[in-house]
PDB file of C-alpha atoms in Angstrom:
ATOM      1  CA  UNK A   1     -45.104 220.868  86.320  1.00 42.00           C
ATOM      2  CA  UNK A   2     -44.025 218.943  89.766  1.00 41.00           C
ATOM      3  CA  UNK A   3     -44.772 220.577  93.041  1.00 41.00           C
ATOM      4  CA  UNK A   4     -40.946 220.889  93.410  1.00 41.00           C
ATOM      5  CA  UNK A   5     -37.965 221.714  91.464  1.00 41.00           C
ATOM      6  CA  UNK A   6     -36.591 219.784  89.249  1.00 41.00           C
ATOM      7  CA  UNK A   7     -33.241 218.067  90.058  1.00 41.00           C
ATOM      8  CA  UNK A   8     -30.809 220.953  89.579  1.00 46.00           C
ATOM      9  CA  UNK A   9     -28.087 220.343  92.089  1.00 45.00           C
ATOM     10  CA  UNK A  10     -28.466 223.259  93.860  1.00 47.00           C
ATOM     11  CA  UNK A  11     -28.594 223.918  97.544  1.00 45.00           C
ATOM     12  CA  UNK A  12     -30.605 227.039  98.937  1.00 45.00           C
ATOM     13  CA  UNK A  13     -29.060 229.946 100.980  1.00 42.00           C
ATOM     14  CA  UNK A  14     -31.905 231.800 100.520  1.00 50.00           C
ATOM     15  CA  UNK A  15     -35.225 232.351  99.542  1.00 58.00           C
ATOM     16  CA  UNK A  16     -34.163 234.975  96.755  1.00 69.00           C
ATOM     17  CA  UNK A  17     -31.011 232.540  95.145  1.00 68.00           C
ATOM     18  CA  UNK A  18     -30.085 229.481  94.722  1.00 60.00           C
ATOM     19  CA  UNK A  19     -26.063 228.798  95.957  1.00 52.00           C
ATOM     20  CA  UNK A  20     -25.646 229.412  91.554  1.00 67.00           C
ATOM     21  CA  UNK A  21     -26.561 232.800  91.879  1.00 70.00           C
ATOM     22  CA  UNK A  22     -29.257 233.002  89.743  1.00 71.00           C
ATOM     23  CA  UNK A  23     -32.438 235.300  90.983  1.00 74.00           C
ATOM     24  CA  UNK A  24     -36.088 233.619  91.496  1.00 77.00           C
ATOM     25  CA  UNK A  25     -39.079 235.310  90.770  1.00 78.00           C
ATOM     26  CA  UNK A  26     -42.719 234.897  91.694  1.00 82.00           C
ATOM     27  CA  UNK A  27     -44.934 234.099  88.456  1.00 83.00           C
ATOM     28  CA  UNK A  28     -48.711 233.828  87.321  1.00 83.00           C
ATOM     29  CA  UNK A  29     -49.391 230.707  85.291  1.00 83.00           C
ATOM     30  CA  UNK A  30     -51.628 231.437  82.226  1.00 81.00           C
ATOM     31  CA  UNK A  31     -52.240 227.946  81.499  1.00 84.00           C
ATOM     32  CA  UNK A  32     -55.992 226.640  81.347  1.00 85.00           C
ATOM     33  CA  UNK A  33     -54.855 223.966  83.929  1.00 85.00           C
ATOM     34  CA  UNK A  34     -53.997 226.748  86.347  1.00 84.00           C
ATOM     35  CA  UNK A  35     -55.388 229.740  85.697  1.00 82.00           C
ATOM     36  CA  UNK A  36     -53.572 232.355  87.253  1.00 80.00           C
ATOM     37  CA  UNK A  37     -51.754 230.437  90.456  1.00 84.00           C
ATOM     38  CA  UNK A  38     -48.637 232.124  91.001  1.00 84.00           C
ATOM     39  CA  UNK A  39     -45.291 230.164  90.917  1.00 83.00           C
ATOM     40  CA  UNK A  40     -41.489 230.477  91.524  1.00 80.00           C
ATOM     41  CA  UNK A  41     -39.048 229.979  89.035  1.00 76.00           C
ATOM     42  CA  UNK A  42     -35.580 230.996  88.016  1.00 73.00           C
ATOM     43  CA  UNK A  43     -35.777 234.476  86.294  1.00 71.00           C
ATOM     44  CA  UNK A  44     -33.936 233.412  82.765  1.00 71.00           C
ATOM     45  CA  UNK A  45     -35.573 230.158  83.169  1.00 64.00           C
ATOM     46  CA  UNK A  46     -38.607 229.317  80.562  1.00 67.00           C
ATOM     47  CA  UNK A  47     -40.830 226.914  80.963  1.00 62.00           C
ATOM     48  CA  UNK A  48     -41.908 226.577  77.586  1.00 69.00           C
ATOM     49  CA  UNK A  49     -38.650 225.773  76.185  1.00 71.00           C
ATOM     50  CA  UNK A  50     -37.601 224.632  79.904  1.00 65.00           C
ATOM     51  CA  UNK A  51     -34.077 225.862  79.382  1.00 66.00           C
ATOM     52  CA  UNK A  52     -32.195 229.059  81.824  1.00 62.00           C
ATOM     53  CA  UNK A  53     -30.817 228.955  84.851  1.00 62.00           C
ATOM     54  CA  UNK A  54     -31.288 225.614  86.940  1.00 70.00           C
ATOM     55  CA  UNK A  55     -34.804 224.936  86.111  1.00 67.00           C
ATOM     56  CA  UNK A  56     -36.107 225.397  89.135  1.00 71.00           C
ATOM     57  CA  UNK A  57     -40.113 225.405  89.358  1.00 74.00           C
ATOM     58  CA  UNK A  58     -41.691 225.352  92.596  1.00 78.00           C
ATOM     59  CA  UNK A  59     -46.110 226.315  92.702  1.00 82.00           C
ATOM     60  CA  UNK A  60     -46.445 229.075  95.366  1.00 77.00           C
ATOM     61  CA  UNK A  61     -50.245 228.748  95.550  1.00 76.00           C
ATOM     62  CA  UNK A  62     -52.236 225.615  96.918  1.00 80.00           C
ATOM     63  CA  UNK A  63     -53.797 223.479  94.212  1.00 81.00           C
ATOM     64  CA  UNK A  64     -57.121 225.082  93.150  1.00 79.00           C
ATOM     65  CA  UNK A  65     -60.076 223.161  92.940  1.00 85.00           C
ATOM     66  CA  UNK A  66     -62.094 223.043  90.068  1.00 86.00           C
ATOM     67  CA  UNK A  67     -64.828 225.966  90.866  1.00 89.00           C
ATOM     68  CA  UNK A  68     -61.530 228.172  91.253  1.00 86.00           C
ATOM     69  CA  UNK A  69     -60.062 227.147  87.751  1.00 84.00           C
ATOM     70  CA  UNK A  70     -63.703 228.280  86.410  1.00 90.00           C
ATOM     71  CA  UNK A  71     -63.646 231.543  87.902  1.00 90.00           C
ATOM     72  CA  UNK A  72     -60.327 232.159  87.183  1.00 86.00           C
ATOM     73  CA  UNK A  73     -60.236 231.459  83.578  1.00 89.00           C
ATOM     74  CA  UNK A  74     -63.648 233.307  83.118  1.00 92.00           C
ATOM     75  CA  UNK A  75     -62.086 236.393  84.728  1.00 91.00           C
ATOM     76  CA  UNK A  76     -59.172 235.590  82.523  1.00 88.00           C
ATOM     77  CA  UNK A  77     -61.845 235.638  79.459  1.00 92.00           C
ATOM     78  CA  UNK A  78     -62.950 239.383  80.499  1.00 95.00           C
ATOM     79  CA  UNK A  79     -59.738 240.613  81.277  1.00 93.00           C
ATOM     80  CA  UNK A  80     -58.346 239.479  77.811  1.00 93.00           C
ATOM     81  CA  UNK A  81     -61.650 241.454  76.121  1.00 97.00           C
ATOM     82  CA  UNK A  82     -61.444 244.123  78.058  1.00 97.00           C
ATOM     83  CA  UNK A  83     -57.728 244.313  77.385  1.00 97.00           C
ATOM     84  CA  UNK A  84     -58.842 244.302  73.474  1.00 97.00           C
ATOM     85  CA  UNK A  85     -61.516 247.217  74.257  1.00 98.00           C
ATOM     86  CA  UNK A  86     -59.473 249.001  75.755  1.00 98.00           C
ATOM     87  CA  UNK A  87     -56.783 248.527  72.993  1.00 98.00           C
ATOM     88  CA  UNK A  88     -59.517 249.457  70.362  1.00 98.00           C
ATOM     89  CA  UNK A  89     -60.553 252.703  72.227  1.00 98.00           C
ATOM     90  CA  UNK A  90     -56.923 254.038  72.715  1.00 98.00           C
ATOM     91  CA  UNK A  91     -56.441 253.243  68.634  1.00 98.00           C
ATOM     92  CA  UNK A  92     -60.032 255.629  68.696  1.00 98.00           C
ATOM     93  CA  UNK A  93     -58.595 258.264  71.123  1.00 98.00           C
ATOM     94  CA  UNK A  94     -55.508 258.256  68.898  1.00 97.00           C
ATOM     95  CA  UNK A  95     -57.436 259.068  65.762  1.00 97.00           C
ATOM     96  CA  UNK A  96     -59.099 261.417  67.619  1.00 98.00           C
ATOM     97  CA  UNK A  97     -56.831 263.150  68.321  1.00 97.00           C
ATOM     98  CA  UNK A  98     -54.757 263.024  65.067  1.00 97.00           C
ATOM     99  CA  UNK A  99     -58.191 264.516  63.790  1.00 98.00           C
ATOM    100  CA  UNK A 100     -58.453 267.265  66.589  1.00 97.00           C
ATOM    101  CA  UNK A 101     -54.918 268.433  65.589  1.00 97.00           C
ATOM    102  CA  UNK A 102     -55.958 268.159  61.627  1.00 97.00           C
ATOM    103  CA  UNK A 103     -58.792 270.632  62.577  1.00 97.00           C
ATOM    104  CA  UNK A 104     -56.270 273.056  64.791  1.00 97.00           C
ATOM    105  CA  UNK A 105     -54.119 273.265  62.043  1.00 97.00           C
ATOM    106  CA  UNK A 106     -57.045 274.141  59.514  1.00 97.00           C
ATOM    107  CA  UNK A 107     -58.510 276.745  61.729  1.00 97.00           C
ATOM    108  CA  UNK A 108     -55.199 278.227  61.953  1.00 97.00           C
ATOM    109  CA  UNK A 109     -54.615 278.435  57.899  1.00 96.00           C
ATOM    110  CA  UNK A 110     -58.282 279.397  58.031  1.00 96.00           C
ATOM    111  CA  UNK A 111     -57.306 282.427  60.501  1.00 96.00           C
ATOM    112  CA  UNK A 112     -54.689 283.592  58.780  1.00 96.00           C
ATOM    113  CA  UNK A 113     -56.685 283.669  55.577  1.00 95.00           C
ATOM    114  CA  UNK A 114     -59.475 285.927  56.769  1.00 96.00           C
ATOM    115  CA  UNK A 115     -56.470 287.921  58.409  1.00 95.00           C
ATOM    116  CA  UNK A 116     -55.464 288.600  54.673  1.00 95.00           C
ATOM    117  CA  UNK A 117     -58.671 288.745  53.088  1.00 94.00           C
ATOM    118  CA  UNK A 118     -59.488 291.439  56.160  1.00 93.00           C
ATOM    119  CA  UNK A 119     -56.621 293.471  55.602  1.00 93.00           C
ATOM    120  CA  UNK A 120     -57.109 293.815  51.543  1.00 92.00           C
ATOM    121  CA  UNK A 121     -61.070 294.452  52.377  1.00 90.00           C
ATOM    122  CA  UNK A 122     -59.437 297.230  55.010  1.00 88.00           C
ATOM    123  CA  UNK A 123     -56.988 298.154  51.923  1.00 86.00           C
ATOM    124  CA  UNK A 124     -59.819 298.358  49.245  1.00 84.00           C
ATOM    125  CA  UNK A 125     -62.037 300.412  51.723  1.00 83.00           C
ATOM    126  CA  UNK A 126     -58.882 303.609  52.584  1.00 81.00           C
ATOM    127  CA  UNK A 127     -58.471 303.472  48.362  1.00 80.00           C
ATOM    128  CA  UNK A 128     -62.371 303.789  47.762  1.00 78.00           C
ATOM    129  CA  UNK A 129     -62.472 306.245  50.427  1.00 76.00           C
ATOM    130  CA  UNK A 130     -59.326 308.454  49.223  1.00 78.00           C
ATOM    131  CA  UNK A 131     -60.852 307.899  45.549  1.00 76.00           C
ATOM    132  CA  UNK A 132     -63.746 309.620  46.708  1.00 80.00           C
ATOM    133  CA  UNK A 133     -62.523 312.776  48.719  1.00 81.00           C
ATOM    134  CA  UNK A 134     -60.047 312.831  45.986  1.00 82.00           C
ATOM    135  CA  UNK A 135     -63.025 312.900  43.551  1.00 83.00           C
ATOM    136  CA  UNK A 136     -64.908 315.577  45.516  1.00 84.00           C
ATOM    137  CA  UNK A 137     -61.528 318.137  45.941  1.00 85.00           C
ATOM    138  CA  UNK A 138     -61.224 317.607  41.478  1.00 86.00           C
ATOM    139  CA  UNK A 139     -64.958 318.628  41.388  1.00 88.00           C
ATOM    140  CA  UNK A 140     -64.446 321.537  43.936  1.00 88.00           C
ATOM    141  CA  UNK A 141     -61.705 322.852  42.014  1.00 89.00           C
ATOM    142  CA  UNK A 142     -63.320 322.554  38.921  1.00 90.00           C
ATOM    143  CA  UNK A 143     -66.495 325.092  40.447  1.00 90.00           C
ATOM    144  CA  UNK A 144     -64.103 327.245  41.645  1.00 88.00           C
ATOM    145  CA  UNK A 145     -62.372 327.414  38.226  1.00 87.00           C
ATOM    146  CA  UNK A 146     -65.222 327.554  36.473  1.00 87.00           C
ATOM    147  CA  UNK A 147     -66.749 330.756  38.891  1.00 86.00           C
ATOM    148  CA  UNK A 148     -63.696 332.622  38.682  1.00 84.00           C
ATOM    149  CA  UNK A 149     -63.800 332.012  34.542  1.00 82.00           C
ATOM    150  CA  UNK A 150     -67.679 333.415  35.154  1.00 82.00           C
ATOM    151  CA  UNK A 151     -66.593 336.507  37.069  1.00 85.00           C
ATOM    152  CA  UNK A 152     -63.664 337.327  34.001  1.00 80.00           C
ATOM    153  CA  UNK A 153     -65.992 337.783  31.439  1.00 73.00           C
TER     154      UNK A 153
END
């Protein structure tokens, strides 16, 4: 792109607008050529399709030189891989997670199953236990049957 705007017919009345009424904003080129040098440009305007607003394009960094471009598209490099790391790690803590809740919601079925299984043992344990006493007062009364029988005669 030029180092100016292109011929929109627009005078200035500030550094914001043009006299249209359309907003600039301040921009990072992702091109190769210019690796992260910011520019200003119309907010609706693309410079792809080079259409919105009144095209105006205007580099607000100096021209790099080459040992900048380097750098910058190197750090460019890393940031894009450690964008995708960090992508793939939150896609990990995510199925983590899904996992950790998986687990909370087997313990819980798992609690209330030994909550069950501990109240029937509980339940089993007061009938074996008023089966006995129960078994022990027939056999008492049985003696004590059979001893007043043995006095009668």
């Amino acid at each position: 792109m030029s180092e100016s705007s292109r011929n929109c017919g627009c005078n200035w009345n500030d550094g914001n607008k043009c006299f249209c009424g359309i907003p600039i904003t301040v921009k990072k080129s992702s091109t190769p050529d210019n690796p992260g040098r910011r520019f200003e440009a119309y907010k609706l305007f693309n410079p792809v399709s080079k259409v919105g607003g009144c095209n105006y394009f205007r580099w607000f960094d100096k021209t790099q030189t080459d040992w900048q471009r380097v750098i910058d598209n190197n750090l460019n490099l890393r940031e894009n891989i450690m964008s995708k790391e960090l992508e793939l790690k939150q896609q990990e803590l995510a199925s983590v997670k899904e996992e950790r809740n998986r687990l909370f919601i087997e313990v819980e079925r798992l609690k209330k199953k030994l909550k069950t299984v501990k109240d029937e043992n509980s339940r089993l344990k007061n009938e074996r236990s008023t089966g006995f006493w129960f078994s022990i007062l027939v056999c008492v009364l049985i003696c004590v049957f059979l001893v007043y029988l043995a006095m009668s005669f």
